[in-house]
PDB file of C-alpha atoms in Angstrom:
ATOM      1  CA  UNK E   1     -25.688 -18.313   8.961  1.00  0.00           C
ATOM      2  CA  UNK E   2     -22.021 -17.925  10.263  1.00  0.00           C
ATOM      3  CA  UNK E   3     -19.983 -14.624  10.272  1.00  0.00           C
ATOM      4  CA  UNK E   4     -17.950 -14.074   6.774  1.00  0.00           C
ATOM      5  CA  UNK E   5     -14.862 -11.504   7.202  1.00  0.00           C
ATOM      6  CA  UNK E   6     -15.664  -9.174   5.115  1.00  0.00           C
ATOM      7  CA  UNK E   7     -12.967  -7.959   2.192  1.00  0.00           C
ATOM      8  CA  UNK E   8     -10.086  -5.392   2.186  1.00  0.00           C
ATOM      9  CA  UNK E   9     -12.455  -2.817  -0.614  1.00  0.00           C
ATOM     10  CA  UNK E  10     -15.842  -3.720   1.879  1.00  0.00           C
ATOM     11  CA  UNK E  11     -13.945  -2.803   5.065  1.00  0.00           C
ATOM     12  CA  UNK E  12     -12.371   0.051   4.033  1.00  0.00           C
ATOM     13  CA  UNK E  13     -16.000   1.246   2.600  1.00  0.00           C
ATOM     14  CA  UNK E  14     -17.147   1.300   6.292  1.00  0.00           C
ATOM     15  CA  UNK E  15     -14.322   2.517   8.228  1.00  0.00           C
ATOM     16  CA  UNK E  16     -15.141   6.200   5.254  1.00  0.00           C
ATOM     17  CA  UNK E  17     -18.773   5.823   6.049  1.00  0.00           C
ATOM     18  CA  UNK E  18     -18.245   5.443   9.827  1.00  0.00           C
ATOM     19  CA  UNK E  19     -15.393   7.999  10.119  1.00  0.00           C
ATOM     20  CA  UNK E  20     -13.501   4.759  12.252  1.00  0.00           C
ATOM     21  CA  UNK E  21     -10.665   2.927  11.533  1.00  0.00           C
ATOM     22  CA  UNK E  22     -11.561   0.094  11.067  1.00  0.00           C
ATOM     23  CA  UNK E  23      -9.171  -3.440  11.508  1.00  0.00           C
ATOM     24  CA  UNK E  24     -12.271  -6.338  10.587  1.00  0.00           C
ATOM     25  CA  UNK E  25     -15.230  -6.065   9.946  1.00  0.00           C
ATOM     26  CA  UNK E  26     -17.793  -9.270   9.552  1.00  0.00           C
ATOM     27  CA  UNK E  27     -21.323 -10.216   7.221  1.00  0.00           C
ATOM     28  CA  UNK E  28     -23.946 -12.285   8.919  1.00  0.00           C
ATOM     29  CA  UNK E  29     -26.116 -12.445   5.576  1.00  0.00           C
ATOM     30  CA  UNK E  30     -28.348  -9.038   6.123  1.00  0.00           C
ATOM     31  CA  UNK E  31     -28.290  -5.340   5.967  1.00  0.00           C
ATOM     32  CA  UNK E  32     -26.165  -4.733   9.625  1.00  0.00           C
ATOM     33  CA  UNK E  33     -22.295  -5.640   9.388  1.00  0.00           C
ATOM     34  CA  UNK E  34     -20.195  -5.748  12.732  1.00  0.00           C
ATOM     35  CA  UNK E  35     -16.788  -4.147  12.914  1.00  0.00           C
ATOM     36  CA  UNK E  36     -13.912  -3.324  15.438  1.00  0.00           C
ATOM     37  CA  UNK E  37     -11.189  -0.887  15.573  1.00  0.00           C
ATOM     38  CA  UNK E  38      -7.414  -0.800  16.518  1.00  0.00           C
ATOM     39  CA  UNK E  39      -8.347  -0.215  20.325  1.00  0.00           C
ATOM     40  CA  UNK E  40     -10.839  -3.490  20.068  1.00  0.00           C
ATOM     41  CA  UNK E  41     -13.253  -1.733  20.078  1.00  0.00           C
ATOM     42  CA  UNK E  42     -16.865  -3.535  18.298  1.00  0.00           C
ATOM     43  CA  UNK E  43     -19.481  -1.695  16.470  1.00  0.00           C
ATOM     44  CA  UNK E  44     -22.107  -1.911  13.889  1.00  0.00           C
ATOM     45  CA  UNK E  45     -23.142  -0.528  10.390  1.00  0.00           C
ATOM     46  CA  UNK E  46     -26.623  -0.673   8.623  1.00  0.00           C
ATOM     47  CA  UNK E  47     -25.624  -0.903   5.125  1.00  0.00           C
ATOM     48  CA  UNK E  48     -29.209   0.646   4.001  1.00  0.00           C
ATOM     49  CA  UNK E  49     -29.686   3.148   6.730  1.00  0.00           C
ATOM     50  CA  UNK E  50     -26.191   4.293   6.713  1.00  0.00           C
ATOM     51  CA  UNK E  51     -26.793   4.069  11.141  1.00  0.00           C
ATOM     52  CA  UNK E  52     -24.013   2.876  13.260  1.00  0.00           C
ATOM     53  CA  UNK E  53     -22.833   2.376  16.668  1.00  0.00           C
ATOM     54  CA  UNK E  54     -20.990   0.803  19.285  1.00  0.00           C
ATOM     55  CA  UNK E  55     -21.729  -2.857  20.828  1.00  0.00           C
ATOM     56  CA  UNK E  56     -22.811  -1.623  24.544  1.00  0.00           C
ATOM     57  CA  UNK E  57     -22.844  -4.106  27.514  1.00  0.00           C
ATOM     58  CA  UNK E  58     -21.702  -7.965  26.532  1.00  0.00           C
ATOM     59  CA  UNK E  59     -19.858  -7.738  23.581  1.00  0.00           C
ATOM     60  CA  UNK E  60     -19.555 -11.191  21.974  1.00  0.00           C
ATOM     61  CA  UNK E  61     -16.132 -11.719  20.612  1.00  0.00           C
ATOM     62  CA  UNK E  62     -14.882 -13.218  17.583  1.00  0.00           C
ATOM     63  CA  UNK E  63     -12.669 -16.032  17.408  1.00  0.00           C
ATOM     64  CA  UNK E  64     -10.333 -13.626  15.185  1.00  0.00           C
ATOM     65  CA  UNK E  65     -10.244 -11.480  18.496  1.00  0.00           C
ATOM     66  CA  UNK E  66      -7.952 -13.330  20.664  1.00  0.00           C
ATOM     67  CA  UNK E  67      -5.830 -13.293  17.443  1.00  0.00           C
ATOM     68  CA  UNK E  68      -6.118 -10.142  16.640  1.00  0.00           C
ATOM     69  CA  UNK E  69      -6.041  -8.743  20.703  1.00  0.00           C
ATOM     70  CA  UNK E  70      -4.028 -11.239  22.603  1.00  0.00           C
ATOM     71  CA  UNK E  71      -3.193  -8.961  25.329  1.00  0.00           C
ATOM     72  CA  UNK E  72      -6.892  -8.755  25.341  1.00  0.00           C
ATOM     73  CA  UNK E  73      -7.868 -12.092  26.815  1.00  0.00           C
ATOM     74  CA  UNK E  74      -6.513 -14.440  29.254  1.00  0.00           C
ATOM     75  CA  UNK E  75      -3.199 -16.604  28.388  1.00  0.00           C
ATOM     76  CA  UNK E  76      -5.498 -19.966  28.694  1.00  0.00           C
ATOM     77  CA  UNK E  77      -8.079 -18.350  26.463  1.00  0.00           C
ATOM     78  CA  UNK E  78      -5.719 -18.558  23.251  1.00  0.00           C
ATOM     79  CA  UNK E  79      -4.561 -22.165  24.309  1.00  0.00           C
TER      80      UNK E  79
END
C-alpha cells in the first residue's frame, strides 16, 4: 500500500500529541503515521501507543519533499 497524505483535522491531531509542528504528515494503512516539520525534519507516530520519534540515519523522502523543501535537494532533482 502507497503513502496517503493525511488530512488538515489528522495532522493537526499529531503535531498536539507530538508537541511538533507539524507541515505533512502521511498513512501507510497501519497503526505508525510518518510526519515532518517546518525544518524538514521526518518523524513517526504510533497511533495506539501514543510513541514517537525521529527518522535516524537514511531518511527516505517523499516526492512532496522536493516540493515542499526545494532548497533541500539538488536543482536536477526537481527537474
Amino acid at each position: 500500500m502507497g503513502a496517503q497524505v493525511l488530512s488538515p483535522r489528522s495532522t493537526r491531531r499529531i503535531a498536539r500529541l507530538t508537541g511538533q509542528e507539524i507541515v505533512r504528515a502521511w498513512a501507510h494503512g497501519g497503526y505508525v503515521m510518518d510526519f515532518v516539520t517546518p525544518d524538514h525534519r521526518h518523524g513517526w507516530w504510533d497511533k495506539k501507543t501514543g510513541d514517537w520519534g525521529w527518522d535516524t540515519g537514511d531518511t527516505g523522502h517523499y516526492s512532496s519533499c522536493s516540493r515542499l523543501f526545494p532548497d533541500d535537494f539538488p536543482d536536477d532533482f526537481n527537474t
